[in-house]
Amino acid sequence: MDSALDLLPSDLFAGRTVFVTGGGSGINFGIAQGFAHLGADLALCGRSAERLDAARRALVATSANVHTVAADVRDASALATAMEGAVDRLGRLDVLVCGAAGNFPAAAERISPNGFRSVVDIDLNGTFHACHAAFPALQASGGSIIAISAHQAQVPYAGQAHVCAAKAGVDQLVRTLALEWGRHGIRANAVAPGPVNGTEGVRRLLPGDHAERARKLVPLGRLAETSDIAAACVFLASPLAAFINGVVLDVDGGGGLGGSGPWNALVACAMQGNSDGD
Ligand code: COA
Ligand code: NAP
């Protein structure tokens, strides 16, 4: 894990429990690693038990206490059972990270109703299902929610009608929960990563040399690492952010400042499989 987290006390989250939807891979697994590095117990859910098992083994090797449970976030009742099981097993819930998501690049006219529904169901409804199921345990602990959003929530992207709609919904859900649940002692925030190196999202949206082209659009001159996203989540869940509620924090090296134009061109060109994205 990135040494930046070593600037924080290694027991910052000792005795705390973090539940991560979609925690078996990619950015969400990196977030789990970040919290584990600072002493948290982890609960991870996803659809593939095999993937979760591999993630659990990797985290346990770093001495973390990890519970995994296979559940589809689209199934509210299965997710509620999974969450209850995690709270029974680990004793409490302090942080909920809603990271499960689906994405494929496709022109709007080529997205079937079921394809659109699948992404909205996973990203938006799945986030609501997780927050809803976590409410009693978060109220009991005075905990917080972090939803994993994306730049697509704020600006339109070619080939991303389903994701733009779903993630925009996630941002508004987070703001609404912040408004409603603050009085219950629960904070709700979101993190919106820019493209993150080595992840499924980048493999799908920016294949081949398009990731390198994307790097050139970032003022800080590199793509994000999973540790950058983990650091932002750790901050938002920590006492340092005790009065931060209802924000969407861009963690993109300033890559979003240019608006949707250059990103649209890049994703559109990646979908066409050509290299005219400069
Ligand atoms: N282009 C157009 N439509 C696509 C598609 C693509 N590349 N990939 C899937 N779809 C459509 C399917 O055709 C199907 O619609 P249909 O029934 O009308 O044919 C619909 O999406 C659902 O596909 P299915 O594979 O049955 O869904 P699923 O529930 O098993 O998987 C997805 C959900 C499609 C989002 C899948 O990509 C997934 O599991 N993603 C998780 C990982 C991921 O996306 N990571 C990146 C996060 S940024
Ligand atoms: P990823 O590795 O594919 O992560 C998605 C995770 O969600 C997987 O572990 C997957 O596991 C799980 N998942 C998918 N559908 C699910 C469902 N129905 N129920 C439960 N779990 C489900 O992709 P990633 O690129 O790291 O993306 C992680 C998050 O970051 C997403 O929220 C994404 O929108 C966001 N994001 C990514 C980027 C990027 O550059 N990659 C940029 C901005 C935002 P199973 O398949 O086993 O279920």
Coordinates of C-alpha atoms in Angstrom, one line a residue, residues 43-233:
A43 CA -16.4 -7.0 4.9
L44 CA -16.4 -7.4 1.1
C45 CA -19.2 -8.4 -1.2
G46 CA -19.5 -9.1 -4.9
R47 CA -21.1 -11.7 -7.1
S48 CA -18.1 -14.0 -7.6
A49 CA -17.1 -16.0 -4.4
E50 CA -13.9 -17.0 -6.1
R51 CA -12.8 -13.4 -6.7
L52 CA -13.8 -12.5 -3.1
D53 CA -11.8 -15.4 -1.8
A54 CA -8.7 -14.3 -3.6
A55 CA -9.2 -10.7 -2.2
R56 CA -9.7 -12.1 1.3
R57 CA -6.5 -14.2 1.1
A58 CA -4.5 -11.2 -0.1
L59 CA -5.8 -9.0 2.8
V60 CA -5.4 -11.7 5.5
A61 CA -1.8 -12.0 4.4
T62 CA -1.4 -8.4 5.7
S63 CA -3.0 -9.5 9.1
A64 CA -6.5 -8.0 8.3
N65 CA -9.6 -9.5 9.7
V66 CA -11.8 -10.1 6.6
H67 CA -15.3 -11.4 6.1
T68 CA -16.5 -12.0 2.5
V69 CA -20.0 -12.7 1.2
A70 CA -21.3 -13.3 -2.3
A71 CA -24.3 -11.1 -3.0
D72 CA -25.6 -9.2 -6.0
V73 CA -26.3 -5.6 -5.1
R74 CA -29.3 -5.6 -7.4
D75 CA -31.0 -8.0 -5.0
A76 CA -31.9 -5.8 -2.0
S77 CA -32.9 -8.7 0.3
A78 CA -29.7 -10.7 -0.5
L79 CA -27.6 -7.6 0.2
A80 CA -29.5 -6.9 3.5
T81 CA -28.8 -10.5 4.6
A82 CA -25.2 -10.2 3.6
M83 CA -24.8 -6.9 5.6
E84 CA -26.6 -8.4 8.7
G85 CA -24.2 -11.4 8.5
A86 CA -21.2 -9.1 8.3
V87 CA -22.4 -7.0 11.3
D88 CA -23.0 -10.2 13.3
R89 CA -19.6 -11.5 12.4
L90 CA -17.6 -8.4 12.9
G91 CA -19.7 -6.7 15.6
R92 CA -20.4 -3.3 14.0
L93 CA -20.3 -1.2 10.9
D94 CA -18.6 2.1 10.7
V95 CA -18.0 2.8 7.0
L96 CA -19.9 1.7 3.9
V97 CA -18.2 2.0 0.6
C98 CA -20.6 1.6 -2.4
G99 CA -18.2 0.6 -5.2
A100 CA -20.0 -2.1 -7.1
A101 CA -20.6 -1.0 -10.7
G102 CA -21.0 -2.1 -14.2
N103 CA -19.9 -0.4 -17.4
F104 CA -19.5 -1.1 -21.1
P105 CA -19.0 1.5 -23.8
A106 CA -21.8 1.5 -26.3
A107 CA -23.6 4.1 -28.4
A108 CA -27.0 4.9 -26.9
E109 CA -28.8 3.4 -29.9
R110 CA -27.0 0.1 -29.3
I111 CA -27.8 -0.1 -25.6
S112 CA -30.8 -2.4 -25.1
P113 CA -33.3 -1.6 -22.4
N114 CA -31.9 -4.5 -20.4
G115 CA -28.3 -3.2 -20.8
F116 CA -29.4 0.3 -19.6
R117 CA -31.3 -1.2 -16.8
S118 CA -28.4 -3.5 -15.7
V119 CA -26.1 -0.6 -15.2
V120 CA -28.6 1.6 -13.5
D121 CA -29.6 -1.3 -11.3
I122 CA -26.0 -2.1 -10.2
D123 CA -24.7 1.5 -9.8
L124 CA -27.7 3.4 -8.6
N125 CA -30.2 1.0 -7.2
G126 CA -27.3 -1.1 -5.7
T127 CA -26.0 2.0 -3.9
F128 CA -29.4 2.7 -2.5
H129 CA -29.9 -1.0 -1.5
A130 CA -26.5 -0.9 0.4
C131 CA -27.2 2.4 2.1
H132 CA -30.7 1.3 3.1
A133 CA -29.5 -2.0 4.5
A134 CA -26.6 -0.3 6.4
F135 CA -28.7 2.4 8.0
P136 CA -29.3 0.8 11.4
A137 CA -25.7 -0.2 11.9
L138 CA -24.4 3.1 10.7
Q139 CA -26.8 5.0 13.0
A140 CA -25.6 2.8 15.9
S141 CA -21.9 3.6 15.2
G142 CA -22.2 7.2 14.0
G143 CA -20.7 6.0 10.8
S144 CA -20.4 7.2 7.2
I145 CA -21.1 6.3 3.6
I146 CA -18.7 6.8 0.6
A147 CA -20.2 6.1 -2.8
I148 CA -17.8 5.7 -5.7
S149 CA -19.0 8.0 -8.5
A150 CA -17.3 9.0 -11.7
H151 CA -16.7 12.1 -13.9
Q152 CA -19.7 10.8 -16.0
A153 CA -22.0 12.0 -13.3
Q154 CA -21.1 15.6 -14.0
V155 CA -20.5 15.8 -17.7
P156 CA -21.8 13.8 -20.7
Y157 CA -19.5 11.2 -22.3
A158 CA -20.0 9.5 -25.6
G159 CA -20.9 5.8 -25.3
Q160 CA -21.9 6.3 -21.6
A161 CA -25.6 7.2 -21.6
H162 CA -26.3 4.4 -19.0
V163 CA -23.3 5.2 -16.8
C164 CA -23.9 9.0 -16.9
A165 CA -27.5 8.6 -15.9
A166 CA -26.6 6.0 -13.1
K167 CA -23.7 7.9 -11.6
A168 CA -25.6 11.3 -11.7
G169 CA -28.2 9.5 -9.7
V170 CA -25.6 8.3 -7.3
D171 CA -24.3 11.8 -6.7
Q172 CA -27.8 13.1 -6.0
L173 CA -28.6 10.1 -3.8
V174 CA -25.5 10.9 -1.7
R175 CA -26.5 14.5 -1.3
T176 CA -30.0 13.6 -0.3
L177 CA -28.8 11.0 2.2
A178 CA -26.4 13.6 3.6
L179 CA -29.3 16.0 4.1
E180 CA -31.6 13.4 5.6
W181 CA -29.2 11.2 7.7
G182 CA -27.0 13.9 9.1
R183 CA -29.4 14.2 12.0
H184 CA -28.9 10.5 12.6
G185 CA -25.2 11.0 12.9
I186 CA -24.4 9.5 9.5
R187 CA -22.3 11.4 6.9
A188 CA -22.6 10.6 3.2
N189 CA -20.1 11.6 0.6
A190 CA -18.8 10.4 -2.8
V191 CA -15.4 10.1 -4.4
A192 CA -15.2 10.6 -8.2
P193 CA -12.0 9.0 -9.5
G194 CA -10.5 9.9 -12.9
P195 CA -9.2 7.0 -14.9
V196 CA -7.3 4.6 -12.6
N197 CA -4.3 2.7 -13.8
G198 CA -4.7 -1.1 -14.3
T199 CA -8.4 -1.3 -13.7
E200 CA -11.3 -2.9 -15.5
G201 CA -12.8 0.5 -16.1
V202 CA -9.8 1.7 -18.1
R203 CA -9.5 -1.7 -19.9
R204 CA -13.1 -1.2 -21.1
L205 CA -13.1 2.5 -21.9
L206 CA -9.6 3.3 -22.8
P207 CA -8.1 0.2 -24.4
G208 CA -4.7 0.1 -26.1
D209 CA -2.9 3.4 -26.3
H210 CA -6.0 5.4 -25.3
A211 CA -5.0 5.2 -21.6
E212 CA -1.7 7.0 -22.6
R213 CA -3.8 9.6 -24.5
A214 CA -5.9 10.0 -21.4
R215 CA -2.8 10.6 -19.3
K216 CA -2.0 13.6 -21.4
L217 CA -5.4 15.2 -20.5
V218 CA -4.5 15.2 -16.8
P219 CA -2.8 18.4 -15.5
L220 CA -0.8 16.3 -13.0
G221 CA 0.5 14.2 -15.9
R222 CA -0.5 10.7 -14.8
L223 CA -3.5 8.5 -14.3
A224 CA -4.7 7.8 -10.8
E225 CA -3.5 4.8 -8.8
T226 CA -5.9 2.8 -6.6
S227 CA -3.9 4.2 -3.6
D228 CA -5.0 7.8 -4.6
I229 CA -8.6 6.7 -4.4
A230 CA -8.0 4.8 -1.1
A231 CA -6.4 7.8 0.5
A232 CA -9.4 10.0 -0.4
C233 CA -11.8 7.4 1.1

